[in-house]
Tab-separated table of C-alpha atoms and ligand atoms in Angstrom:
chain	number	residue	atom	x	y	z
A	756	MET	CA	114.412	107.216	113.559
A	757	LYS	CA	112.420	104.048	113.026
A	758	VAL	CA	110.893	103.241	109.643
A	759	THR	CA	107.491	102.886	111.324
A	760	ASP	CA	107.812	106.358	112.902
A	761	HIS	CA	108.541	107.811	109.462
A	762	ILE	CA	105.412	106.115	108.152
A	763	GLN	CA	103.226	107.194	111.066
A	764	GLN	CA	104.307	110.827	110.778
A	765	ALA	CA	103.976	110.990	106.987
A	766	LYS	CA	101.114	112.840	105.323
A	767	GLU	CA	101.756	111.191	101.977
A	768	THR	CA	103.718	108.349	100.363
A	769	LEU	CA	107.414	108.384	101.286
A	770	VAL	CA	110.441	107.379	99.202
A	771	SER	CA	113.259	105.012	100.129
A	772	PHE	CA	116.171	103.542	98.215
A	773	GLU	CA	118.105	100.313	98.408
A	774	ILE	CA	121.792	100.068	97.581
A	775	LEU	CA	124.487	97.409	97.595
A	776	PRO	CA	127.851	97.841	99.326
A	777	PRO	CA	130.583	98.567	96.765
A	778	LEU	CA	132.575	95.634	95.444
A	779	LYS	CA	135.649	94.999	97.555
A	780	GLY	CA	138.484	97.166	96.219
A	781	LYS	CA	136.252	100.102	95.311
A	782	GLY	CA	136.300	103.024	97.712
A	783	ILE	CA	133.283	104.512	99.461
A	784	GLN	CA	133.309	107.397	96.952
A	785	SER	CA	131.754	105.069	94.350
A	786	LEU	CA	128.839	104.666	96.729
A	787	TYR	CA	128.490	108.408	97.313
A	788	ASP	CA	128.551	108.966	93.532
A	789	HIS	CA	125.689	106.465	93.300
A	790	LEU	CA	123.736	108.087	96.123
A	791	ASP	CA	124.218	111.769	95.270
A	792	PRO	CA	121.525	111.984	92.563
A	793	LEU	CA	119.143	109.989	94.767
A	794	MET	CA	119.579	112.054	97.921
A	795	GLU	CA	118.103	115.130	96.198
A	796	HIS	CA	114.764	113.346	96.526
A	797	LYS	CA	114.920	113.307	100.315
A	798	PRO	CA	114.455	109.588	100.981
A	799	SER	CA	113.196	108.713	104.449
A	800	PHE	CA	115.668	105.864	104.718
A	801	ILE	CA	118.302	103.969	102.757
A	802	ASN	CA	118.524	100.168	102.860
A	803	VAL	CA	121.932	98.551	102.523
A	804	THR	CA	121.977	94.903	101.469
A	805	TYR	CA	124.086	92.192	103.084
A	806	HIS	CA	126.181	89.731	101.089
A	807	ARG	CA	127.442	86.531	102.632
A	808	SER	CA	130.856	85.122	101.935
A	809	GLU	CA	131.332	82.632	99.115
A	810	HIS	CA	133.696	79.734	98.574
A	811	ILE	CA	135.620	79.916	95.348
A	812	PHE	CA	138.276	77.661	93.888
A	813	LYS	CA	141.495	79.492	93.012
A	814	LYS	CA	144.013	77.934	90.646
A	815	LYS	CA	147.475	77.582	92.189
A	816	ALA	CA	150.822	77.793	90.361
A	817	ASP	CA	151.098	73.979	90.299
A	818	GLY	CA	147.729	73.686	88.525
A	819	SER	CA	145.826	72.417	91.573
A	820	PHE	CA	142.900	74.301	93.086
A	821	GLU	CA	142.597	75.821	96.508
A	822	LYS	CA	139.267	76.537	98.188
A	823	VAL	CA	139.166	80.125	99.492
A	824	VAL	CA	136.506	82.178	101.223
A	825	VAL	CA	135.767	85.627	99.774
A	826	ARG	CA	133.262	88.319	100.595
A	827	LYS	CA	132.796	90.465	97.537
A	828	ARG	CA	130.683	93.197	99.132
A	829	PRO	CA	131.635	93.607	102.781
A	830	GLY	CA	130.871	96.538	105.069
A	831	THR	CA	127.071	96.803	105.405
A	832	GLU	CA	127.111	98.064	109.016
A	833	SER	CA	129.859	100.643	108.517
A	834	ILE	CA	128.356	101.811	105.224
A	835	CYS	CA	125.094	102.503	107.063
A	836	ALA	CA	126.989	104.590	109.594
A	837	ALA	CA	128.916	106.424	106.842
A	838	ILE	CA	125.687	107.256	104.989
A	839	MET	CA	124.044	108.523	108.168
A	840	ASN	CA	127.073	110.710	108.829
A	841	LYS	CA	127.322	112.139	105.351
A	842	TYR	CA	123.670	112.622	104.453
A	843	ASN	CA	121.938	112.740	107.831
A	844	VAL	CA	119.417	110.110	106.747
A	845	ASP	CA	118.189	106.948	108.463
A	846	THR	CA	119.547	103.652	107.263
A	847	VAL	CA	118.304	100.077	107.312
A	848	PRO	CA	121.035	97.438	107.291
A	849	HIS	CA	119.954	94.024	106.080
A	850	LEU	CA	120.854	91.140	108.377
A	851	ILE	CA	120.836	87.565	107.164
A	852	CYS	CA	120.929	84.121	108.766
A	853	GLY	CA	123.138	82.550	106.090
A	854	GLY	CA	126.805	82.403	107.030
A	855	PHE	CA	126.222	83.678	110.574
A	856	GLY	CA	126.309	82.092	113.984
A	857	VAL	CA	124.140	83.587	116.707
A	858	ASN	CA	127.124	85.141	118.514
A	859	GLU	CA	128.239	87.016	115.398
A	860	THR	CA	124.663	88.194	114.906
A	861	GLU	CA	124.512	89.462	118.459
A	862	ASP	CA	127.803	91.325	118.008
A	863	ALA	CA	126.530	92.871	114.767
A	864	LEU	CA	123.361	94.039	116.539
A	865	ILE	CA	125.367	95.487	119.413
A	866	ASN	CA	127.546	97.390	116.914
A	867	LEU	CA	124.488	98.708	115.071
A	868	ASN	CA	123.008	99.855	118.360
A	869	TYR	CA	126.228	101.689	119.293
A	870	LEU	CA	126.159	103.366	115.877
A	871	GLY	CA	122.667	104.736	116.554
A	872	ILE	CA	120.979	102.659	113.865
A	873	ASP	CA	117.327	102.058	114.732
A	874	ASN	CA	116.301	99.645	111.995
A	875	VAL	CA	117.110	96.213	110.628
A	876	LEU	CA	115.598	94.185	107.805
A	877	VAL	CA	115.877	90.544	108.862
A	878	LEU	CA	116.204	87.932	106.142
A	879	ARG	CA	117.157	84.347	105.786
A	880	GLY	CA	119.442	84.859	102.772
A	881	ASP	CA	119.780	82.498	99.852
A	882	ALA	CA	121.693	79.243	99.585
A	883	ALA	CA	125.449	79.682	99.269
A	884	LYS	CA	126.626	79.628	95.628
A	885	ASN	CA	128.018	76.095	95.961
A	886	GLU	CA	124.916	74.684	97.719
A	887	THR	CA	121.591	73.698	96.211
A	888	THR	CA	119.508	74.418	99.320
A	889	PHE	CA	119.901	76.875	102.157
A	890	GLU	CA	121.969	75.471	105.027
A	891	ALA	CA	122.107	77.287	108.348
A	892	GLU	CA	125.495	77.704	109.997
A	893	PRO	CA	126.074	75.270	112.877
A	894	GLY	CA	124.129	76.894	115.701
A	895	GLY	CA	122.861	79.591	113.307
A	896	HIS	CA	119.324	80.469	112.307
A	897	LYS	CA	117.357	78.455	109.769
A	898	TYR	CA	114.596	80.960	109.007
A	899	ALA	CA	114.229	84.729	109.141
A	900	ILE	CA	111.762	84.332	112.018
A	901	ASP	CA	114.516	82.829	114.201
A	902	LEU	CA	116.764	85.840	113.542
A	903	LEU	CA	113.811	88.109	114.239
A	904	LYS	CA	113.339	86.446	117.630
A	905	GLN	CA	116.992	87.119	118.443
A	906	VAL	CA	116.488	90.830	117.658
A	907	ASN	CA	113.343	90.789	119.820
A	908	ASN	CA	115.334	89.302	122.664
A	909	LEU	CA	117.942	92.049	122.455
A	910	ASN	CA	115.146	94.635	122.318
A	911	ALA	CA	114.022	93.125	125.626
A	912	GLY	CA	117.563	93.213	127.034
A	913	VAL	CA	118.009	89.443	126.790
A	914	TYR	CA	121.499	88.597	125.555
A	915	LEU	CA	122.921	85.174	124.706
A	916	GLU	CA	124.841	85.183	127.977
A	917	GLU	CA	121.848	84.705	130.216
A	918	ASP	CA	123.654	85.679	133.394
A	919	LEU	CA	124.274	89.260	132.197
A	920	LYS	CA	122.440	91.545	134.638
A	921	ASN	CA	120.979	95.070	134.214
A	922	THR	CA	121.467	94.902	130.483
A	923	SER	CA	120.741	97.718	128.081
A	924	LYS	CA	117.799	97.164	125.708
A	925	THR	CA	118.123	97.833	122.014
A	926	ARG	CA	115.201	99.432	120.146
A	927	PHE	CA	115.360	98.050	116.650
A	928	CYS	CA	112.409	98.475	114.329
A	929	ILE	CA	112.228	95.185	112.428
A	930	GLY	CA	111.314	94.739	108.774
A	931	VAL	CA	110.831	91.422	106.963
A	932	ALA	CA	110.529	90.340	103.326
A	933	GLY	CA	107.272	89.413	101.579
A	934	TYR	CA	106.699	87.943	98.127
A	935	PRO	CA	103.692	89.060	96.040
A	936	GLU	CA	104.496	86.224	93.607
A	937	LYS	CA	105.369	83.700	96.378
A	938	HIS	CA	108.811	82.770	97.656
A	939	PHE	CA	110.204	80.232	95.215
A	940	GLU	CA	110.680	77.504	97.832
A	941	ALA	CA	107.172	77.746	99.288
A	942	PRO	CA	104.893	74.943	98.081
A	943	ASN	CA	102.013	77.396	97.638
A	944	MET	CA	100.949	80.959	98.407
A	945	GLU	CA	98.901	79.922	101.464
A	946	SER	CA	101.915	78.368	103.136
A	947	ASP	CA	104.148	81.348	102.286
A	948	LEU	CA	101.551	83.760	103.701
A	949	ARG	CA	101.235	81.651	106.844
A	950	HIS	CA	104.978	81.931	107.418
A	951	LEU	CA	104.849	85.661	106.711
A	952	LYS	CA	102.069	86.047	109.285
A	953	ALA	CA	104.186	84.116	111.771
A	954	LYS	CA	106.978	86.703	111.287
A	955	VAL	CA	104.518	89.524	111.889
A	956	ASP	CA	102.997	87.789	114.917
A	957	ALA	CA	106.530	87.349	116.258
A	958	GLY	CA	107.063	91.115	116.128
A	959	ALA	CA	107.909	92.280	112.590
A	960	ASP	CA	106.941	95.947	112.320
A	961	TYR	CA	106.589	96.127	108.551
A	962	ILE	CA	107.050	94.167	105.315
A	963	VAL	CA	109.036	95.107	102.202
A	964	THR	CA	108.126	93.213	99.068
A	965	GLN	CA	110.221	91.516	96.483
A	966	MET	CA	110.216	93.494	93.224
A	967	PHE	CA	107.170	93.068	90.988
A	968	PHE	CA	106.252	94.544	87.618
A	969	ASP	CA	102.506	94.031	87.753
A	970	ASN	CA	100.774	96.154	90.392
A	971	ALA	CA	97.784	93.787	90.388
A	972	LYS	CA	100.050	91.212	92.055
A	973	TYR	CA	100.944	93.651	94.848
A	974	PHE	CA	97.313	94.654	95.412
A	975	SER	CA	96.236	91.024	95.537
A	976	PHE	CA	99.088	90.197	97.941
A	977	VAL	CA	98.113	93.046	100.277
A	978	LYS	CA	94.469	91.890	100.166
A	979	SER	CA	95.472	88.308	101.050
A	980	CYS	CA	97.695	89.583	103.882
A	981	ARG	CA	94.891	91.698	105.327
A	982	GLU	CA	92.450	88.779	105.065
A	983	ILE	CA	94.649	86.624	107.290
A	984	GLY	CA	95.133	89.418	109.815
A	985	ILE	CA	98.471	90.964	108.786
A	986	GLN	CA	98.002	94.628	109.686
A	987	VAL	CA	101.532	96.077	109.422
A	988	PRO	CA	102.585	98.415	106.573
A	989	ILE	CA	103.481	96.588	103.336
A	990	ILE	CA	106.069	98.575	101.384
A	991	PRO	CA	106.219	97.845	97.639
A	992	GLY	CA	109.685	97.290	96.136
A	993	LEU	CA	110.275	98.490	92.566
A	994	LYS	CA	113.189	97.916	90.239
A	995	PRO	CA	113.872	99.489	86.852
A	996	ILE	CA	114.562	97.377	83.779
A	997	TYR	CA	117.368	98.790	81.673
A	998	SER	CA	118.777	95.922	79.613
A	999	LYS	CA	117.389	93.177	77.405
A	1000	LYS	CA	119.306	90.584	79.400
A	1001	GLN	CA	117.061	91.316	82.400
A	1002	LEU	CA	114.134	89.778	80.516
A	1003	THR	CA	115.583	86.384	81.401
A	1004	ILE	CA	117.822	87.204	84.378
A	1005	LEU	CA	115.116	88.744	86.574
A	1006	PRO	CA	112.637	85.838	86.322
A	1007	LYS	CA	115.477	83.335	86.793
A	1008	THR	CA	117.062	85.089	89.773
A	1009	PHE	CA	114.038	86.500	91.560
A	1010	HIS	CA	111.283	84.082	90.495
A	1011	ILE	CA	108.971	86.814	89.242
A	1012	ASP	CA	106.993	87.294	86.029
A	1013	LEU	CA	107.280	90.175	83.617
A	1014	PRO	CA	103.928	91.215	82.129
A	1015	THR	CA	103.594	90.515	78.379
A	1016	PRO	CA	103.240	94.192	77.296
A	1017	LEU	CA	106.501	95.023	79.133
A	1018	SER	CA	108.480	92.054	77.831
A	1019	GLU	CA	107.226	92.649	74.257
A	1020	ALA	CA	108.032	96.365	74.380
A	1021	ILE	CA	111.547	95.575	75.578
A	1022	ALA	CA	112.056	92.825	73.028
A	1023	GLN	CA	111.286	95.352	70.279
A	1024	CYS	CA	113.842	97.919	71.519
A	1025	LYS	CA	116.771	98.547	69.201
A	1026	THR	CA	119.207	100.175	71.633
A	1027	ASP	CA	119.989	100.132	75.363
A	1028	ALA	CA	118.719	103.708	75.549
A	1029	ASP	CA	115.351	102.502	74.188
A	1030	VAL	CA	115.203	99.777	76.858
A	1031	GLU	CA	115.951	102.338	79.576
A	1032	ARG	CA	113.132	104.542	78.309
A	1033	VAL	CA	110.639	101.661	78.310
A	1034	GLY	CA	111.822	100.513	81.763
A	1035	ALA	CA	111.619	104.032	83.207
A	1036	ASP	CA	108.143	104.654	81.798
A	1037	TRP	CA	106.947	101.317	83.175
A	1038	MET	CA	108.322	102.076	86.635
A	1039	TYR	CA	106.813	105.561	86.469
A	1040	GLU	CA	103.344	104.166	85.704
A	1041	GLN	CA	103.698	101.571	88.470
A	1042	SER	CA	104.810	104.248	90.943
A	1043	LYS	CA	102.004	106.636	89.999
A	1044	GLU	CA	99.335	103.989	90.492
A	1045	LEU	CA	100.823	102.730	93.765
A	1046	LYS	CA	101.134	106.267	95.129
A	1047	ALA	CA	97.523	107.034	94.151
A	1048	SER	CA	96.455	103.901	96.054
A	1049	GLY	CA	98.104	105.305	99.200
A	1050	VAL	CA	101.057	102.965	99.730
A	1051	PRO	CA	103.149	104.035	102.741
A	1052	VAL	CA	106.510	104.130	100.942
A	1053	LEU	CA	107.799	103.569	97.415
A	1054	HIS	CA	110.994	101.563	97.879
A	1055	TYR	CA	113.334	101.556	94.862
A	1056	TYR	CA	116.028	98.994	94.155
A	1057	THR	CA	118.582	101.317	92.592
A	1058	LEU	CA	121.386	98.956	91.609
A	1059	GLY	CA	123.175	100.096	88.490
A	1060	ARG	CA	120.850	102.953	87.544
A	1061	PRO	CA	120.613	105.690	90.216
A	1062	ASN	CA	119.979	108.418	87.633
A	1063	LEU	CA	117.156	106.486	86.015
A	1064	VAL	CA	115.501	105.955	89.409
A	1065	ALA	CA	116.073	109.614	90.360
A	1066	ASP	CA	114.403	110.769	87.110
A	1067	VAL	CA	111.365	108.571	87.726
A	1068	VAL	CA	111.064	109.770	91.324
A	1069	SER	CA	111.201	113.404	90.189
A	1070	ARG	CA	108.272	112.687	87.844
A	1071	VAL	CA	106.238	110.920	90.550
A	1072	PHE	CA	106.711	113.401	93.418
B	2033	FAD	P1	112.079	83.229	105.334
B	2033	FAD	O1	111.042	84.146	105.828
B	2033	FAD	O2	112.866	82.458	106.334
B	2033	FAD	O3	111.372	82.215	104.313
B	2033	FAD	C1	112.143	81.349	103.480
B	2033	FAD	C2	111.260	80.223	102.956
B	2033	FAD	O4	110.945	79.328	104.022
B	2033	FAD	C3	109.906	80.668	102.394
B	2033	FAD	O5	109.579	79.789	101.357
B	2033	FAD	C4	108.956	80.499	103.566
B	2033	FAD	O6	107.620	80.271	103.135
B	2033	FAD	C5	109.549	79.285	104.256
B	2033	FAD	N1	109.399	79.267	105.709
B	2033	FAD	C6	109.511	80.295	106.568
B	2033	FAD	N2	109.386	79.872	107.842
B	2033	FAD	C7	109.234	78.524	107.782
B	2033	FAD	C8	109.066	77.509	108.750
B	2033	FAD	N3	109.048	77.778	110.053
B	2033	FAD	N4	108.928	76.218	108.316
B	2033	FAD	C9	108.961	75.920	107.004
B	2033	FAD	N5	109.094	76.860	106.042
B	2033	FAD	C10	109.242	78.137	106.417
B	2033	FAD	N6	119.277	88.253	100.495
B	2033	FAD	C11	120.532	88.512	100.922
B	2033	FAD	O7	121.376	87.602	100.958
B	2033	FAD	N7	120.907	89.777	101.310
B	2033	FAD	C12	120.034	90.822	101.297
B	2033	FAD	O8	120.402	91.940	101.649
B	2033	FAD	C13	118.694	90.577	100.847
B	2033	FAD	N8	117.777	91.568	100.839
B	2033	FAD	C14	116.480	91.291	100.466
B	2033	FAD	C15	115.502	92.316	100.546
B	2033	FAD	C16	114.189	92.061	100.193
B	2033	FAD	C17	113.157	93.168	100.294
B	2033	FAD	C18	113.807	90.770	99.730
B	2033	FAD	C19	112.386	90.495	99.316
B	2033	FAD	C20	114.758	89.763	99.666
B	2033	FAD	C21	116.093	90.001	100.034
B	2033	FAD	N9	117.072	88.994	100.015
B	2033	FAD	C22	118.351	89.248	100.442
B	2033	FAD	C23	116.737	87.654	99.519
B	2033	FAD	C24	116.225	86.716	100.630
B	2033	FAD	O9	117.269	86.464	101.549
B	2033	FAD	C25	115.779	85.424	99.957
B	2033	FAD	O10	114.624	85.649	99.200
B	2033	FAD	C26	115.628	84.202	100.848
B	2033	FAD	O11	115.527	83.058	99.997
B	2033	FAD	C27	114.398	84.211	101.746
B	2033	FAD	O12	114.508	85.123	102.742
B	2033	FAD	P2	113.271	85.401	103.758
B	2033	FAD	O13	113.777	86.331	104.763
B	2033	FAD	O14	112.064	85.741	103.003
B	2033	FAD	O15	113.137	83.927	104.392
């Protein structure tokens, strides 16, 4: 079922979770162990992230280095299918431009359609680890909106091979990313919002936000979106803090601010367990306020702490 159908049929705020594919070498059981405590809370859908391949330099026996391509977390499409099979829940695979040509993207979409997956979250992806700026693959997409248009085309039965006749149409519900604190490459919020509106005008059905720790930023973002005519659901993304290191890693990696009361409370914690408690209470308060404001879905980034997220969800719902 489509994410937008879940939202339309809901009488109150829904819950969804986001997970990463296991690291290569770990079996799928590690993923089920992660999901089990979360599934008790009856999420409407599970997002599975996509991780592009990276170039690494491997030292050879003679001391020289060899450039090799590795994908540390493969399997997004098949993990979605496995989760649907095991838990009978809808899934949302992430699809990215980075590292993909349009033919590979089309094949991935065809596979997802065969698997009965109704949703995709279309993203540009970040620059490869060895590049300073995002570079599209030769013939690949430069922005998320270009990937979105390819999904639209397939939804209309238009494949890359234009002479295909009587084609089957896919029916993907399309989500896109939004940034309450601005995407880090955008020169200003106005320009970022303009590009977000372009994605919605091109057919995005809903928006999921980057994580934020200050609800005022989400509310202000939603207000700005509505003012420029973005009408689709805007799903807030929440992530728990559970280690002191995140005080610097999260702003550096995701270009977001941590409110002073949160960062000071964490700085004063003596143990990891104390940090988890502060992080959980903060996420609980955020969730409670967002739910009271009538957000369509509370979307939780669960990486590393499924039990913490499950505990918070059981307090909120
Ligand atoms: P875009 O919408 O393409 O925007 C990228 C930048 O370009 C923005 O600054 C925008 O303002 C600007 N822009 C857009 N269109 C134009 C245009 N036509 N001309 C000029 N500028 C333009 N990454 C992964 O690799 N895998 C994942 O699974 C993943 N999941 C994510 C889930 C969520 C909810 C979020 C918020 C992010 C996720 N990311 C993921 C990270 C995401 O790929 C990066 O943030 C990336 O840098 C931007 O992706 P986007 O889809 O927002 O890009």
